[in-house]
XYZ file of C-alpha atoms in Angstrom:
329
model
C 71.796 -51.945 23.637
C 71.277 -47.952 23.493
C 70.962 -46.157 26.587
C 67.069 -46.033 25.694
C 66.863 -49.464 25.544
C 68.374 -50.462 28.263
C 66.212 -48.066 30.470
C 63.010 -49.751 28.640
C 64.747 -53.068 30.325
C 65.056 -51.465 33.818
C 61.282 -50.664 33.771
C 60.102 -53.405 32.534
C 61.918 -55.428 35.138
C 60.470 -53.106 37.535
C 57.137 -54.312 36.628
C 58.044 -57.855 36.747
C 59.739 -57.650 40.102
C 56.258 -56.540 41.535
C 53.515 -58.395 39.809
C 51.740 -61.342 41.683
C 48.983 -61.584 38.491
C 49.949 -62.018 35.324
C 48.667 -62.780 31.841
C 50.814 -62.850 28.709
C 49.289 -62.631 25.230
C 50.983 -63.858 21.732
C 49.271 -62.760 18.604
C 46.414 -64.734 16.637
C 47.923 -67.842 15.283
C 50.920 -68.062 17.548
C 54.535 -68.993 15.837
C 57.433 -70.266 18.211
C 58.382 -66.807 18.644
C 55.256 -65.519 20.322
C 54.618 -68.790 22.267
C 58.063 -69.870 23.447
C 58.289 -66.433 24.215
C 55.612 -66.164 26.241
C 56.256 -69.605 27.686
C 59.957 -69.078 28.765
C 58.775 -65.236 30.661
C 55.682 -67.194 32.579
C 57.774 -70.236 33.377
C 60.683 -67.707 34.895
C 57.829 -65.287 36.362
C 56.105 -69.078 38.238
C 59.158 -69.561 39.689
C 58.938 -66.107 41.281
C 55.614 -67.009 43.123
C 53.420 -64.714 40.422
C 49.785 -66.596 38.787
C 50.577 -66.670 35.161
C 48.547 -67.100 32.175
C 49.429 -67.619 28.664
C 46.706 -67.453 25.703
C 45.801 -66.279 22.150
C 42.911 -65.065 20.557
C 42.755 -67.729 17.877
C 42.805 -70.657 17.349
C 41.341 -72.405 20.356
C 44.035 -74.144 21.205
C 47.587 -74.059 20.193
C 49.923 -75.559 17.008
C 50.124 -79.244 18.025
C 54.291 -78.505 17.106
C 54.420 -76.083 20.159
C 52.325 -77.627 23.101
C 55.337 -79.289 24.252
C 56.639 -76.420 24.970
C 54.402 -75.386 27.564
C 55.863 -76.948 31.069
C 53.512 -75.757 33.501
C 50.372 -76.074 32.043
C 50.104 -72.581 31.283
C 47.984 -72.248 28.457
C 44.616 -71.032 29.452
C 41.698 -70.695 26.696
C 40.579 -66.799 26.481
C 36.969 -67.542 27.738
C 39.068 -68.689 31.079
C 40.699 -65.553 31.266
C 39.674 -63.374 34.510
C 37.978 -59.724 33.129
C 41.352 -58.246 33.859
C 44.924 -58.188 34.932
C 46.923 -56.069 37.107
C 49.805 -56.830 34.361
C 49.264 -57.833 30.761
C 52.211 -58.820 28.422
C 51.655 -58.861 24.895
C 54.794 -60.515 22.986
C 55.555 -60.436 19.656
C 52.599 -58.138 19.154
C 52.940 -55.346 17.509
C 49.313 -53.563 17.134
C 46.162 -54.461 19.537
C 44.349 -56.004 16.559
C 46.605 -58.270 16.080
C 45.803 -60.296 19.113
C 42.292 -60.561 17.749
C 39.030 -61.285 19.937
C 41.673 -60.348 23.117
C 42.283 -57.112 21.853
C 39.869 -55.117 24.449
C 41.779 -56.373 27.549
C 44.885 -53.761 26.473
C 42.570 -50.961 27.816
C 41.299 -53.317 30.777
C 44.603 -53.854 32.452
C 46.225 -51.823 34.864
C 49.238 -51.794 33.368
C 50.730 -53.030 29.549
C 53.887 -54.454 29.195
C 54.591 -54.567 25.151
C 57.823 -56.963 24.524
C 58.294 -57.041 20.543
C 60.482 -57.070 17.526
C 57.986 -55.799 14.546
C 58.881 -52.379 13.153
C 55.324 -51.559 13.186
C 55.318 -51.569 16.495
C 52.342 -48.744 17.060
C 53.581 -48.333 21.201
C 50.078 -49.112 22.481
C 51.052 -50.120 26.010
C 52.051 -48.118 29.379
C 55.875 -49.962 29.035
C 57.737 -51.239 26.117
C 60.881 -53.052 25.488
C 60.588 -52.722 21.116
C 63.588 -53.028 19.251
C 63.604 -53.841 15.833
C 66.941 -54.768 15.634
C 66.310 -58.317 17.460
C 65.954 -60.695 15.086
C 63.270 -62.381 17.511
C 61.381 -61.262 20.666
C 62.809 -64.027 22.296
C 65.890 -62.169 22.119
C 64.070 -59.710 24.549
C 63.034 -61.701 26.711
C 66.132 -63.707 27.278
C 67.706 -59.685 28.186
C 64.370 -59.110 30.082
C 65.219 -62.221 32.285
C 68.993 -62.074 32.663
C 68.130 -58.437 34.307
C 65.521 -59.860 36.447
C 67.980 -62.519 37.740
C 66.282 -65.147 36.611
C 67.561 -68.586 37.043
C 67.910 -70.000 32.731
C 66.636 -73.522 33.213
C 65.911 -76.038 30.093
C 62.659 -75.526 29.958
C 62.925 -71.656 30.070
C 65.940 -71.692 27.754
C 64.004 -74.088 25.370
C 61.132 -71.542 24.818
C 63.531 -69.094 23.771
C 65.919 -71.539 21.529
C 62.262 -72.105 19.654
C 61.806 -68.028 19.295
C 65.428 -67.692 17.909
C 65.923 -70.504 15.696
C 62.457 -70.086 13.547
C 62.614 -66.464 13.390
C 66.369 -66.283 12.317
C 65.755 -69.035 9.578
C 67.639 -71.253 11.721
C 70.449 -68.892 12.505
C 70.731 -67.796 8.801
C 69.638 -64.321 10.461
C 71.478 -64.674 13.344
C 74.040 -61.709 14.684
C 76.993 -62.625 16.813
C 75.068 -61.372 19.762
C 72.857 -63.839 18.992
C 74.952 -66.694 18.557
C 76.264 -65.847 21.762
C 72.703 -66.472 23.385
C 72.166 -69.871 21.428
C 75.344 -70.817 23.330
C 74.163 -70.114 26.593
C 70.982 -71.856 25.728
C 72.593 -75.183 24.332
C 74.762 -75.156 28.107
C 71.251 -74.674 29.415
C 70.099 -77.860 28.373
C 68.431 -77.237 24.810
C 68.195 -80.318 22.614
C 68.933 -78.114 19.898
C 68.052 -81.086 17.193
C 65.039 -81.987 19.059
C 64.043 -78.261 19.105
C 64.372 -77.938 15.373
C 62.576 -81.689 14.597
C 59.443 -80.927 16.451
C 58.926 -77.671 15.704
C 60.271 -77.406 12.193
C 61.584 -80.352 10.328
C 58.245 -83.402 11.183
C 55.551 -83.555 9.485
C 52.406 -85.909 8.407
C 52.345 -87.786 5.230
C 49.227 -85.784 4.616
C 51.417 -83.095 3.959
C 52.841 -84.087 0.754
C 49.395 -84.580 -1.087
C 48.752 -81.170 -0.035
C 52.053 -79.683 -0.855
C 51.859 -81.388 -3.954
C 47.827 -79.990 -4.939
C 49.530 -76.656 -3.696
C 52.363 -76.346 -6.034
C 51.072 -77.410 -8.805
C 48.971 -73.998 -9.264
C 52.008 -72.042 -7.779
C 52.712 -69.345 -10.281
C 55.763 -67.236 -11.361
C 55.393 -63.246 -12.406
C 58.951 -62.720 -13.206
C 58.232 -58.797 -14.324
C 56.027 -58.048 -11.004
C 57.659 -56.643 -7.738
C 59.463 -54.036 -10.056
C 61.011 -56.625 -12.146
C 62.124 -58.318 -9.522
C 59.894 -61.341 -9.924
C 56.845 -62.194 -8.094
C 55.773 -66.483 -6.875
C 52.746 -67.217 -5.385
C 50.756 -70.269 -4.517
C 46.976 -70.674 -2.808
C 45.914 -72.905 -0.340
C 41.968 -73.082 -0.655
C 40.036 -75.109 2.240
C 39.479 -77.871 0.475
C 43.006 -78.386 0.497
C 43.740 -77.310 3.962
C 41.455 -79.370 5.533
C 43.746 -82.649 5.054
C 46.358 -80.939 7.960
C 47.065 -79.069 10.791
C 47.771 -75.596 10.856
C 51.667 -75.770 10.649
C 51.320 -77.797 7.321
C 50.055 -74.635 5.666
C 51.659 -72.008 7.215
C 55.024 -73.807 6.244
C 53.771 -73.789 2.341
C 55.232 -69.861 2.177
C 58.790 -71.791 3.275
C 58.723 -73.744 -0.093
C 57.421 -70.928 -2.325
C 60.004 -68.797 -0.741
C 63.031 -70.720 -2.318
C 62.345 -69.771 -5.952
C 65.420 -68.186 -7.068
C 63.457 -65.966 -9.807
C 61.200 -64.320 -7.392
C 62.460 -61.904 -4.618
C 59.032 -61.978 -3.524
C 56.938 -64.875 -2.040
C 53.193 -64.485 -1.123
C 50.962 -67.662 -0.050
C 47.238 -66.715 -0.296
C 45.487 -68.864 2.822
C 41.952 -68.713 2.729
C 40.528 -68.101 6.024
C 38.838 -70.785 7.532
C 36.700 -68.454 9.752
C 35.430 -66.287 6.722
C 35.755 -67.986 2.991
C 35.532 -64.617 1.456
C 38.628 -63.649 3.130
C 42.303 -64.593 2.408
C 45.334 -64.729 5.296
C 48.420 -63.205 3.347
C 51.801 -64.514 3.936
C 54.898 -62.448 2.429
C 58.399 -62.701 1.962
C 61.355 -60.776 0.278
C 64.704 -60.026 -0.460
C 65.197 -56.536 -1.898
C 61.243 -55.299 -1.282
C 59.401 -53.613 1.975
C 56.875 -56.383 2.331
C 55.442 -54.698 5.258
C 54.707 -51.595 3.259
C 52.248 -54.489 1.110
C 50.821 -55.720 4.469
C 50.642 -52.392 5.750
C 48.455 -51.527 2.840
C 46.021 -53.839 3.492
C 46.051 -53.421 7.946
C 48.525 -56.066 8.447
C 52.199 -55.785 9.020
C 55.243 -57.438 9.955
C 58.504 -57.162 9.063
C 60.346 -55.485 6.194
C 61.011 -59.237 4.682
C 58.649 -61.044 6.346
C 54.949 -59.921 6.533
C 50.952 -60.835 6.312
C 47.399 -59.504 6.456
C 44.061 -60.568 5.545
C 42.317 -59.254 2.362
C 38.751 -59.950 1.599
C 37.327 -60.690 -1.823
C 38.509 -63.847 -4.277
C 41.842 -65.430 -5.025
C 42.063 -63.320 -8.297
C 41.385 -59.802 -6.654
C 44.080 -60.611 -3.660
C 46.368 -60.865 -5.972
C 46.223 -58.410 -8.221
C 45.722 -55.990 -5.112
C 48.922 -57.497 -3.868
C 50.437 -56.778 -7.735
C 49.554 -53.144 -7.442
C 51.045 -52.429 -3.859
C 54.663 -54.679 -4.698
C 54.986 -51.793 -7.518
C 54.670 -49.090 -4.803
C 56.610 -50.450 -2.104
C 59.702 -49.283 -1.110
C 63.042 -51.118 -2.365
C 65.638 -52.465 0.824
């Protein structure tokens, strides 16, 4: 850690030391990142005698693969949150809008604790611990909790073992540093196998028809992205509607592998609004948060998303169009 960072650390700790109310917020269709995140610091902040609350602005309720995670019956839905907080924690968050219809309580708290690993991080709350560097914002809150003292029981260090091993690609990401953590974790308690089944590996036999549907209109550009190749598959609702949530959000995992392409983009059409499409992106060589950016989403510089209104066709060629601006890595 720089100085800077470690000071971040200090105050954030600060703020944890005092609260007594809490509420911690993951973005709009939590990953294990945001949840056990938010999980593990509520779980460790419980134990310190503070009311915790952990929610999401959509979908109601929470990726079947990740409820287990969630201990102490934490998980509150947002029409049960109070009007405000004394402390809110957004993790894994990097802009306001991005935590959807909960958005307006970042200017109803008394105080904003922003815990988060995106590089377009926009700063929007009154203390932030933001370091792109961490391959997951469990990272930070694992350093946010060994400087609070806080006691690293299985169910705390399971949370964050979720965060690290899906956001590093199952440790294909993974620094030293962070290899170092997993160990700590795995004397914790972590069933590191067990982690990786529920979360990652299970799934229904309703997934394969879909995959299968799926693929079978997946397409290869191998001149777009700058000649760097361009695959892309679309999951309409029709499709979608045979699975949970985690089936199609894991589609961009399969399109990713196509050795052609160093860009992967998995058009999801939004459920909420039909004329809209939830963008998934992923590269090797391209700024895919430059794309997202484009559009108001973000992300990472490999791993990115938005939403983009109008049809299947027009996504894509907007997508098309912004790859050929975007900044090589």
């Amino acid at each position: 850690m720089t100085p800077t960072s470690a000071q971040d650390i200090r105050d954030a700790v600060a703020l944890l030391a005092a609260a007594t109310d809490v509420t911690i917020l993951g973005h709009v269709r939590p990953d294990a990142d945001a949840l056990g995140s938010a999980l593990a610091l509520g779980r460790a902040l419980v134990q310190r005698g503070v009311k915790v609350r952990v929610s999401f602005g959509e979908p109601d309720e929470a990726p079947e693969t990740l409820r287990w995670l969630d201990e102490d019956g934490l998980l509150t839905h947002p029409d049960d949150l109070p009007a405000s907080e004394p402390l809110l924690i957004c993790v894994d968050t990097p802009a306001p809008k991005r935590l959807g219809r909960l958005a307006g309580r970042v200017e109803a708290a008394g105080a904003v604790l922003v815990v988060d690993h995106h590089a377009t991080n926009t700063y929007y709350g009154t203390c932030h611990v933001v370091d792109e560097s961490a391959e997951a914002s469990a990272i930070l809150v694992f350093r946010i909790l060994d400087a609070l003292g806080a006691a690293l029981d299985e169910p705390i260090a399971r949370g964050i073992y979720a965060g690290i091993v899906t956001d590093t690609s199952g440790f294909r990401r993974a620094s030293p540093e962070t290899h170092r953590m997993a160990a700590r974790l795995l004397e914790a308690g972590v069933d590191a196998e067990a982690v990786v089944r529920r979360i990652v590996d299970e799934r229904p036999f309703a997934w394969l028809p879909m995959l299968s549907s799926v693929l079978n209109e997946a397409r290869l550009e191998p001149e777009a992205a700058q000649g760097k190749g361009f695959v892309h598959a679309v999951v309409r609702l029709d499709a979608a509607a045979t699975v949970r949530g985690e089936e199609v959000e894991s589609v961009i995992d399969v399109i990713r592998s196509v050795r052609e392409a160093a860009v992967a983009a998995v058009l999801k059409q939004d459920p909420t609004n039909p004329a809209q499409w939830q963008i998934s992106l992923r590269s090797i060589g391209i700024d895919v948060s430059a794309v997202a950016a484009e559009f108001g989403g973000g992300g990472h510089r490999q791993a990115a998303g938005c939403t983009i209104p109008g049809t299947a066709e027009e996504v894509l060629a907007g997508l098309r169009a912004a790859l050929e601006r975007a900044p090589l890595l």
